[in-house]
Amino acid sequence: MWAQPYRKSDVEAGTRPLYPMMLESPQLRWAFIRKVYSILSFQLLATIAVASVVVSVHPIANFFVSTGTGLALYIVLIITPFVALCPLYYYHQKHPVNYLLLGIFTISLSFAVGLTCAFTSGKVILESVILTTVVVLSLTLYTFWAARRGHDFNFLGPFLFGAVLVLMVFALIQILFPLGRISVMIYGCLASIIFCGYIIYDTDNLIKRYSYDEYIWASVSLYLDVINLFLSLLTLFRAAES
């Protein structure tokens, strides 16, 4: 026994099941999880880079808000991520088309995030970034811990879908009939709670349900959760500061 060479523990080697009654290979699932988080990291780094350029180079933001061409381009940038999701859904397993569509989706959404941050104080942006980072890391670790102990969060799906519909109607009402700063803060709080739930739900799906060919779709889901949580907190802190 003492003559055996040094080996990593089961946890480090990824040989322990991620959840009870796991039938697939833990090594393959860990490899899939690492791939998804690698793609997600590149998406977030690209978002930070693009948003930083938009925020720091003031003529870019001024062009979008002060000219008709800029306004039209801004509308195109907002629509582009939703348009890119349609072909991405059908080609998410076809390389390299899936990465090309993922790049278009990420960059266009990054511009929209940057333009939102361009007209927000640096203090609010920093608070939102710090809180988003802490929440995402904490909920991710919690979900892995809970899955190891047999907890399942698939039941959250219908509730979160219904909550998003309510949130969309709330946002539409706020646009048509502005209800004031308090209602914006309520919207930010509700949206933050909902996307915290989505982080747990999508991480649970990453651990148990996504197939190995769905790495693009898994990264898109988690990326949208993180970005929406950040924008929700940004809305909340901005309303609280005003």
PDB file of C-alpha atoms in Angstrom:
ATOM      1  CA  MET A   1       0.000   0.000   0.000  1.00  0.00           C
ATOM      2  CA  TRP A   2       2.817   2.417   0.916  1.00  0.00           C
ATOM      3  CA  ALA A   3       4.607   1.661  -2.356  1.00  0.00           C
ATOM      4  CA  GLN A   4       1.767   2.969  -4.511  1.00  0.00           C
ATOM      5  CA  PRO A   5       2.579   6.169  -6.438  1.00  0.00           C
ATOM      6  CA  TYR A   6       0.920   9.420  -5.475  1.00  0.00           C
ATOM      7  CA  ARG A   7      -2.543   9.784  -6.978  1.00  0.00           C
ATOM      8  CA  LYS A   8      -5.113  12.539  -6.862  1.00  0.00           C
ATOM      9  CA  SER A   9      -8.067  11.997  -4.591  1.00  0.00           C
ATOM     10  CA  ASP A  10     -11.323  10.806  -6.090  1.00  0.00           C
ATOM     11  CA  VAL A  11     -12.744  14.311  -5.865  1.00  0.00           C
ATOM     12  CA  GLU A  12      -9.807  15.861  -7.718  1.00  0.00           C
ATOM     13  CA  ALA A  13      -9.793  13.151 -10.356  1.00  0.00           C
ATOM     14  CA  GLY A  14     -13.516  13.508 -10.882  1.00  0.00           C
ATOM     15  CA  THR A  15     -14.268   9.843 -10.154  1.00  0.00           C
ATOM     16  CA  ARG A  16     -16.897  10.478  -7.493  1.00  0.00           C
ATOM     17  CA  PRO A  17     -20.481  10.701  -8.792  1.00  0.00           C
ATOM     18  CA  LEU A  18     -21.770  14.255  -9.015  1.00  0.00           C
ATOM     19  CA  TYR A  19     -25.153  13.134  -7.661  1.00  0.00           C
ATOM     20  CA  PRO A  20     -26.648   9.916  -6.234  1.00  0.00           C
ATOM     21  CA  MET A  21     -27.586   7.164  -8.700  1.00  0.00           C
ATOM     22  CA  MET A  22     -25.385   8.715 -11.400  1.00  0.00           C
ATOM     23  CA  LEU A  23     -25.200   6.232 -14.303  1.00  0.00           C
ATOM     24  CA  GLU A  24     -22.855   8.065 -16.691  1.00  0.00           C
ATOM     25  CA  SER A  25     -19.098   8.405 -16.344  1.00  0.00           C
ATOM     26  CA  PRO A  26     -18.155  11.179 -13.879  1.00  0.00           C
ATOM     27  CA  GLN A  27     -14.986  11.880 -15.918  1.00  0.00           C
ATOM     28  CA  LEU A  28     -17.009  12.567 -19.065  1.00  0.00           C
ATOM     29  CA  ARG A  29     -19.474  14.789 -17.208  1.00  0.00           C
ATOM     30  CA  TRP A  30     -16.632  16.744 -15.577  1.00  0.00           C
ATOM     31  CA  ALA A  31     -15.008  17.207 -18.990  1.00  0.00           C
ATOM     32  CA  PHE A  32     -18.307  18.542 -20.334  1.00  0.00           C
ATOM     33  CA  ILE A  33     -18.685  20.903 -17.357  1.00  0.00           C
ATOM     34  CA  ARG A  34     -15.143  22.237 -17.804  1.00  0.00           C
ATOM     35  CA  LYS A  35     -15.808  22.837 -21.508  1.00  0.00           C
ATOM     36  CA  VAL A  36     -19.005  24.764 -20.787  1.00  0.00           C
ATOM     37  CA  TYR A  37     -17.355  26.942 -18.153  1.00  0.00           C
ATOM     38  CA  SER A  38     -14.403  27.598 -20.478  1.00  0.00           C
ATOM     39  CA  ILE A  39     -16.771  28.875 -23.174  1.00  0.00           C
ATOM     40  CA  LEU A  40     -18.680  30.898 -20.573  1.00  0.00           C
ATOM     41  CA  SER A  41     -15.424  32.464 -19.355  1.00  0.00           C
ATOM     42  CA  PHE A  42     -14.524  33.575 -22.887  1.00  0.00           C
ATOM     43  CA  GLN A  43     -18.018  35.034 -23.309  1.00  0.00           C
ATOM     44  CA  LEU A  44     -17.766  37.019 -20.083  1.00  0.00           C
ATOM     45  CA  LEU A  45     -14.240  38.232 -20.904  1.00  0.00           C
ATOM     46  CA  ALA A  46     -15.435  39.364 -24.341  1.00  0.00           C
ATOM     47  CA  THR A  47     -18.389  41.145 -22.717  1.00  0.00           C
ATOM     48  CA  ILE A  48     -16.109  42.912 -20.239  1.00  0.00           C
ATOM     49  CA  ALA A  49     -13.725  43.964 -23.018  1.00  0.00           C
ATOM     50  CA  VAL A  50     -16.424  45.287 -25.372  1.00  0.00           C
ATOM     51  CA  ALA A  51     -18.390  46.999 -22.592  1.00  0.00           C
ATOM     52  CA  SER A  52     -15.211  48.613 -21.253  1.00  0.00           C
ATOM     53  CA  VAL A  53     -14.424  50.090 -24.669  1.00  0.00           C
ATOM     54  CA  VAL A  54     -17.967  51.427 -25.062  1.00  0.00           C
ATOM     55  CA  VAL A  55     -17.901  52.965 -21.571  1.00  0.00           C
ATOM     56  CA  SER A  56     -14.396  54.457 -21.784  1.00  0.00           C
ATOM     57  CA  VAL A  57     -14.603  55.808 -25.358  1.00  0.00           C
ATOM     58  CA  HIS A  58     -17.331  58.428 -24.937  1.00  0.00           C
ATOM     59  CA  PRO A  59     -17.834  59.238 -28.666  1.00  0.00           C
ATOM     60  CA  ILE A  60     -19.191  55.701 -29.171  1.00  0.00           C
ATOM     61  CA  ALA A  61     -22.005  56.162 -26.651  1.00  0.00           C
ATOM     62  CA  ASN A  62     -22.677  59.714 -27.870  1.00  0.00           C
ATOM     63  CA  PHE A  63     -22.992  58.449 -31.446  1.00  0.00           C
ATOM     64  CA  PHE A  64     -25.660  55.925 -30.441  1.00  0.00           C
ATOM     65  CA  VAL A  65     -27.789  58.409 -28.487  1.00  0.00           C
ATOM     66  CA  SER A  66     -27.347  61.636 -30.480  1.00  0.00           C
ATOM     67  CA  THR A  67     -27.769  60.533 -34.100  1.00  0.00           C
ATOM     68  CA  GLY A  68     -30.539  58.821 -36.007  1.00  0.00           C
ATOM     69  CA  THR A  69     -28.094  56.342 -37.509  1.00  0.00           C
ATOM     70  CA  GLY A  70     -26.774  55.504 -34.063  1.00  0.00           C
ATOM     71  CA  LEU A  71     -30.276  54.975 -32.715  1.00  0.00           C
ATOM     72  CA  ALA A  72     -31.124  52.663 -35.623  1.00  0.00           C
ATOM     73  CA  LEU A  73     -27.892  50.751 -35.052  1.00  0.00           C
ATOM     74  CA  TYR A  74     -28.686  50.511 -31.346  1.00  0.00           C
ATOM     75  CA  ILE A  75     -32.060  48.918 -32.154  1.00  0.00           C
ATOM     76  CA  VAL A  76     -30.294  46.472 -34.491  1.00  0.00           C
ATOM     77  CA  LEU A  77     -27.824  45.563 -31.733  1.00  0.00           C
ATOM     78  CA  ILE A  78     -30.674  44.875 -29.311  1.00  0.00           C
ATOM     79  CA  ILE A  79     -32.506  42.681 -31.828  1.00  0.00           C
ATOM     80  CA  THR A  80     -29.420  40.817 -33.091  1.00  0.00           C
ATOM     81  CA  PRO A  81     -28.959  38.530 -30.039  1.00  0.00           C
ATOM     82  CA  PHE A  82     -32.555  37.330 -30.311  1.00  0.00           C
ATOM     83  CA  VAL A  83     -32.173  36.799 -34.060  1.00  0.00           C
ATOM     84  CA  ALA A  84     -28.905  34.886 -33.552  1.00  0.00           C
ATOM     85  CA  LEU A  85     -30.552  32.550 -31.040  1.00  0.00           C
ATOM     86  CA  CYS A  86     -32.849  31.093 -33.711  1.00  0.00           C
ATOM     87  CA  PRO A  87     -30.151  29.635 -36.028  1.00  0.00           C
ATOM     88  CA  LEU A  88     -27.989  28.881 -32.971  1.00  0.00           C
ATOM     89  CA  TYR A  89     -30.739  26.606 -31.669  1.00  0.00           C
ATOM     90  CA  TYR A  90     -30.614  24.538 -34.865  1.00  0.00           C
ATOM     91  CA  TYR A  91     -26.834  24.643 -35.447  1.00  0.00           C
ATOM     92  CA  HIS A  92     -25.589  24.433 -31.840  1.00  0.00           C
ATOM     93  CA  GLN A  93     -24.049  21.010 -32.626  1.00  0.00           C
ATOM     94  CA  LYS A  94     -22.496  21.978 -35.982  1.00  0.00           C
ATOM     95  CA  HIS A  95     -18.884  23.156 -35.771  1.00  0.00           C
ATOM     96  CA  PRO A  96     -17.698  25.863 -36.596  1.00  0.00           C
ATOM     97  CA  VAL A  97     -21.065  27.487 -37.373  1.00  0.00           C
ATOM     98  CA  ASN A  98     -22.083  27.231 -33.723  1.00  0.00           C
ATOM     99  CA  TYR A  99     -19.023  29.189 -32.555  1.00  0.00           C
ATOM    100  CA  LEU A 100     -19.560  31.857 -35.235  1.00  0.00           C
ATOM    101  CA  LEU A 101     -23.185  32.352 -34.199  1.00  0.00           C
ATOM    102  CA  LEU A 102     -22.165  32.312 -30.533  1.00  0.00           C
ATOM    103  CA  GLY A 103     -19.623  35.072 -31.257  1.00  0.00           C
ATOM    104  CA  ILE A 104     -22.248  37.229 -32.997  1.00  0.00           C
ATOM    105  CA  PHE A 105     -24.670  36.670 -30.132  1.00  0.00           C
ATOM    106  CA  THR A 106     -22.074  37.525 -27.476  1.00  0.00           C
ATOM    107  CA  ILE A 107     -20.575  40.612 -29.151  1.00  0.00           C
ATOM    108  CA  SER A 108     -23.937  42.182 -30.009  1.00  0.00           C
ATOM    109  CA  LEU A 109     -25.223  41.628 -26.480  1.00  0.00           C
ATOM    110  CA  SER A 110     -21.941  42.999 -25.097  1.00  0.00           C
ATOM    111  CA  PHE A 111     -22.486  46.251 -26.997  1.00  0.00           C
ATOM    112  CA  ALA A 112     -25.981  46.543 -25.517  1.00  0.00           C
ATOM    113  CA  VAL A 113     -24.578  45.962 -22.012  1.00  0.00           C
ATOM    114  CA  GLY A 114     -21.836  48.524 -22.648  1.00  0.00           C
ATOM    115  CA  LEU A 115     -24.314  51.162 -23.788  1.00  0.00           C
ATOM    116  CA  THR A 116     -26.388  50.546 -20.662  1.00  0.00           C
ATOM    117  CA  CYS A 117     -23.298  50.980 -18.475  1.00  0.00           C
ATOM    118  CA  ALA A 118     -22.140  54.081 -20.404  1.00  0.00           C
ATOM    119  CA  PHE A 119     -24.861  56.176 -18.795  1.00  0.00           C
ATOM    120  CA  THR A 120     -24.441  54.719 -15.306  1.00  0.00           C
ATOM    121  CA  SER A 121     -22.074  55.905 -12.585  1.00  0.00           C
ATOM    122  CA  GLY A 122     -18.906  53.922 -11.982  1.00  0.00           C
ATOM    123  CA  LYS A 123     -19.905  53.256  -8.366  1.00  0.00           C
ATOM    124  CA  VAL A 124     -23.155  51.570  -9.419  1.00  0.00           C
ATOM    125  CA  ILE A 125     -21.356  49.472 -12.057  1.00  0.00           C
ATOM    126  CA  LEU A 126     -18.716  48.348  -9.546  1.00  0.00           C
ATOM    127  CA  GLU A 127     -21.339  47.436  -6.941  1.00  0.00           C
ATOM    128  CA  SER A 128     -23.286  45.439  -9.532  1.00  0.00           C
ATOM    129  CA  VAL A 129     -20.173  43.611 -10.774  1.00  0.00           C
ATOM    130  CA  ILE A 130     -19.026  42.672  -7.269  1.00  0.00           C
ATOM    131  CA  LEU A 131     -22.458  41.478  -6.137  1.00  0.00           C
ATOM    132  CA  THR A 132     -23.029  39.550  -9.391  1.00  0.00           C
ATOM    133  CA  THR A 133     -19.666  37.801  -9.033  1.00  0.00           C
ATOM    134  CA  VAL A 134     -20.308  36.838  -5.415  1.00  0.00           C
ATOM    135  CA  VAL A 135     -23.844  35.611  -6.102  1.00  0.00           C
ATOM    136  CA  VAL A 136     -22.917  33.575  -9.195  1.00  0.00           C
ATOM    137  CA  LEU A 137     -19.971  31.861  -7.493  1.00  0.00           C
ATOM    138  CA  SER A 138     -21.966  31.189  -4.318  1.00  0.00           C
ATOM    139  CA  LEU A 139     -25.011  29.767  -6.117  1.00  0.00           C
ATOM    140  CA  THR A 140     -22.839  27.635  -8.412  1.00  0.00           C
ATOM    141  CA  LEU A 141     -20.964  26.090  -5.476  1.00  0.00           C
ATOM    142  CA  TYR A 142     -24.232  25.608  -3.597  1.00  0.00           C
ATOM    143  CA  THR A 143     -25.845  23.807  -6.550  1.00  0.00           C
ATOM    144  CA  PHE A 144     -22.895  21.408  -6.913  1.00  0.00           C
ATOM    145  CA  TRP A 145     -22.990  20.777  -3.143  1.00  0.00           C
ATOM    146  CA  ALA A 146     -26.762  20.227  -3.167  1.00  0.00           C
ATOM    147  CA  ALA A 147     -26.618  17.922  -6.202  1.00  0.00           C
ATOM    148  CA  ARG A 148     -23.989  15.782  -4.464  1.00  0.00           C
ATOM    149  CA  ARG A 149     -26.451  15.319  -1.598  1.00  0.00           C
ATOM    150  CA  GLY A 150     -29.338  14.312  -3.819  1.00  0.00           C
ATOM    151  CA  HIS A 151     -31.245  17.596  -4.182  1.00  0.00           C
ATOM    152  CA  ASP A 152     -32.928  18.205  -7.512  1.00  0.00           C
ATOM    153  CA  PHE A 153     -34.003  21.624  -8.829  1.00  0.00           C
ATOM    154  CA  ASN A 154     -35.822  20.581 -11.992  1.00  0.00           C
ATOM    155  CA  PHE A 155     -39.129  21.558 -10.339  1.00  0.00           C
ATOM    156  CA  LEU A 156     -38.086  25.237 -10.600  1.00  0.00           C
ATOM    157  CA  GLY A 157     -38.549  25.284 -14.398  1.00  0.00           C
ATOM    158  CA  PRO A 158     -42.309  26.037 -14.603  1.00  0.00           C
ATOM    159  CA  PHE A 159     -42.179  28.530 -11.730  1.00  0.00           C
ATOM    160  CA  LEU A 160     -39.267  30.449 -13.255  1.00  0.00           C
ATOM    161  CA  PHE A 161     -40.931  30.510 -16.677  1.00  0.00           C
ATOM    162  CA  GLY A 162     -44.106  31.959 -15.150  1.00  0.00           C
ATOM    163  CA  ALA A 163     -42.066  34.471 -13.154  1.00  0.00           C
ATOM    164  CA  VAL A 164     -40.294  35.681 -16.306  1.00  0.00           C
ATOM    165  CA  LEU A 165     -43.660  36.209 -18.018  1.00  0.00           C
ATOM    166  CA  VAL A 166     -44.833  38.300 -15.056  1.00  0.00           C
ATOM    167  CA  LEU A 167     -41.556  40.233 -15.187  1.00  0.00           C
ATOM    168  CA  MET A 168     -41.991  40.972 -18.898  1.00  0.00           C
ATOM    169  CA  VAL A 169     -45.540  42.247 -18.359  1.00  0.00           C
ATOM    170  CA  PHE A 170     -44.298  44.337 -15.425  1.00  0.00           C
ATOM    171  CA  ALA A 171     -41.592  45.864 -17.638  1.00  0.00           C
ATOM    172  CA  LEU A 172     -44.118  46.606 -20.401  1.00  0.00           C
ATOM    173  CA  ILE A 173     -46.435  48.337 -17.937  1.00  0.00           C
ATOM    174  CA  GLN A 174     -43.498  50.339 -16.587  1.00  0.00           C
ATOM    175  CA  ILE A 175     -42.638  51.489 -20.132  1.00  0.00           C
ATOM    176  CA  LEU A 176     -46.208  52.471 -21.033  1.00  0.00           C
ATOM    177  CA  PHE A 177     -47.198  53.841 -17.631  1.00  0.00           C
ATOM    178  CA  PRO A 178     -44.108  54.840 -15.606  1.00  0.00           C
ATOM    179  CA  LEU A 179     -44.780  54.093 -11.955  1.00  0.00           C
ATOM    180  CA  GLY A 180     -41.783  55.856 -10.429  1.00  0.00           C
ATOM    181  CA  ARG A 181     -38.510  54.986  -8.736  1.00  0.00           C
ATOM    182  CA  ILE A 182     -40.000  52.584  -6.182  1.00  0.00           C
ATOM    183  CA  SER A 183     -41.525  50.408  -8.895  1.00  0.00           C
ATOM    184  CA  VAL A 184     -38.179  50.295 -10.729  1.00  0.00           C
ATOM    185  CA  MET A 185     -36.504  49.126  -7.511  1.00  0.00           C
ATOM    186  CA  ILE A 186     -39.189  46.466  -7.058  1.00  0.00           C
ATOM    187  CA  TYR A 187     -38.639  45.332 -10.644  1.00  0.00           C
ATOM    188  CA  GLY A 188     -34.877  45.114 -10.052  1.00  0.00           C
ATOM    189  CA  CYS A 189     -35.371  43.071  -6.862  1.00  0.00           C
ATOM    190  CA  LEU A 190     -37.816  40.649  -8.490  1.00  0.00           C
ATOM    191  CA  ALA A 191     -35.631  40.225 -11.569  1.00  0.00           C
ATOM    192  CA  SER A 192     -32.548  39.565  -9.412  1.00  0.00           C
ATOM    193  CA  ILE A 193     -34.357  36.865  -7.426  1.00  0.00           C
ATOM    194  CA  ILE A 194     -35.701  35.232 -10.590  1.00  0.00           C
ATOM    195  CA  PHE A 195     -32.304  35.057 -12.300  1.00  0.00           C
ATOM    196  CA  CYS A 196     -30.718  33.724  -9.114  1.00  0.00           C
ATOM    197  CA  GLY A 197     -33.224  30.902  -9.443  1.00  0.00           C
ATOM    198  CA  TYR A 198     -32.262  30.437 -13.089  1.00  0.00           C
ATOM    199  CA  ILE A 199     -28.573  30.133 -12.161  1.00  0.00           C
ATOM    200  CA  ILE A 200     -29.434  27.267  -9.795  1.00  0.00           C
ATOM    201  CA  TYR A 201     -31.792  25.665 -12.329  1.00  0.00           C
ATOM    202  CA  ASP A 202     -29.385  25.845 -15.289  1.00  0.00           C
ATOM    203  CA  THR A 203     -26.405  24.713 -13.203  1.00  0.00           C
ATOM    204  CA  ASP A 204     -28.450  21.719 -12.054  1.00  0.00           C
ATOM    205  CA  ASN A 205     -29.249  20.948 -15.698  1.00  0.00           C
ATOM    206  CA  LEU A 206     -25.542  21.275 -16.517  1.00  0.00           C
ATOM    207  CA  ILE A 207     -24.721  18.663 -13.899  1.00  0.00           C
ATOM    208  CA  LYS A 208     -27.493  16.190 -14.743  1.00  0.00           C
ATOM    209  CA  ARG A 209     -29.401  16.760 -17.957  1.00  0.00           C
ATOM    210  CA  TYR A 210     -27.515  18.447 -20.785  1.00  0.00           C
ATOM    211  CA  SER A 211     -26.102  16.001 -23.307  1.00  0.00           C
ATOM    212  CA  TYR A 212     -22.430  16.256 -24.234  1.00  0.00           C
ATOM    213  CA  ASP A 213     -23.294  17.836 -27.609  1.00  0.00           C
ATOM    214  CA  GLU A 214     -25.236  20.694 -25.999  1.00  0.00           C
ATOM    215  CA  TYR A 215     -22.208  22.585 -24.667  1.00  0.00           C
ATOM    216  CA  ILE A 216     -23.053  25.711 -26.693  1.00  0.00           C
ATOM    217  CA  TRP A 217     -26.645  25.833 -25.485  1.00  0.00           C
ATOM    218  CA  ALA A 218     -25.578  25.220 -21.882  1.00  0.00           C
ATOM    219  CA  SER A 219     -23.069  28.090 -22.018  1.00  0.00           C
ATOM    220  CA  VAL A 220     -25.652  30.409 -23.602  1.00  0.00           C
ATOM    221  CA  SER A 221     -28.136  29.638 -20.814  1.00  0.00           C
ATOM    222  CA  LEU A 222     -25.625  30.363 -18.055  1.00  0.00           C
ATOM    223  CA  TYR A 223     -24.327  33.455 -19.868  1.00  0.00           C
ATOM    224  CA  LEU A 224     -27.837  34.904 -20.121  1.00  0.00           C
ATOM    225  CA  ASP A 225     -28.409  34.168 -16.427  1.00  0.00           C
ATOM    226  CA  VAL A 226     -25.254  36.071 -15.434  1.00  0.00           C
ATOM    227  CA  ILE A 227     -25.895  39.033 -17.755  1.00  0.00           C
ATOM    228  CA  ASN A 228     -29.542  39.350 -16.733  1.00  0.00           C
ATOM    229  CA  LEU A 229     -28.612  39.190 -13.052  1.00  0.00           C
ATOM    230  CA  PHE A 230     -26.041  41.939 -13.587  1.00  0.00           C
ATOM    231  CA  LEU A 231     -28.519  44.149 -15.483  1.00  0.00           C
ATOM    232  CA  SER A 232     -31.166  43.575 -12.796  1.00  0.00           C
ATOM    233  CA  LEU A 233     -28.780  44.645 -10.047  1.00  0.00           C
ATOM    234  CA  LEU A 234     -27.686  47.598 -12.180  1.00  0.00           C
ATOM    235  CA  THR A 235     -31.319  48.679 -12.492  1.00  0.00           C
ATOM    236  CA  LEU A 236     -31.849  48.297  -8.750  1.00  0.00           C
ATOM    237  CA  PHE A 237     -28.744  50.245  -7.684  1.00  0.00           C
ATOM    238  CA  ARG A 238     -29.289  52.948 -10.288  1.00  0.00           C
ATOM    239  CA  ALA A 239     -32.851  53.523  -9.091  1.00  0.00           C
ATOM    240  CA  ALA A 240     -31.694  53.555  -5.465  1.00  0.00           C
ATOM    241  CA  GLU A 241     -28.996  56.134  -6.243  1.00  0.00           C
ATOM    242  CA  SER A 242     -31.273  58.525  -8.113  1.00  0.00           C
TER     243      SER A 242
END
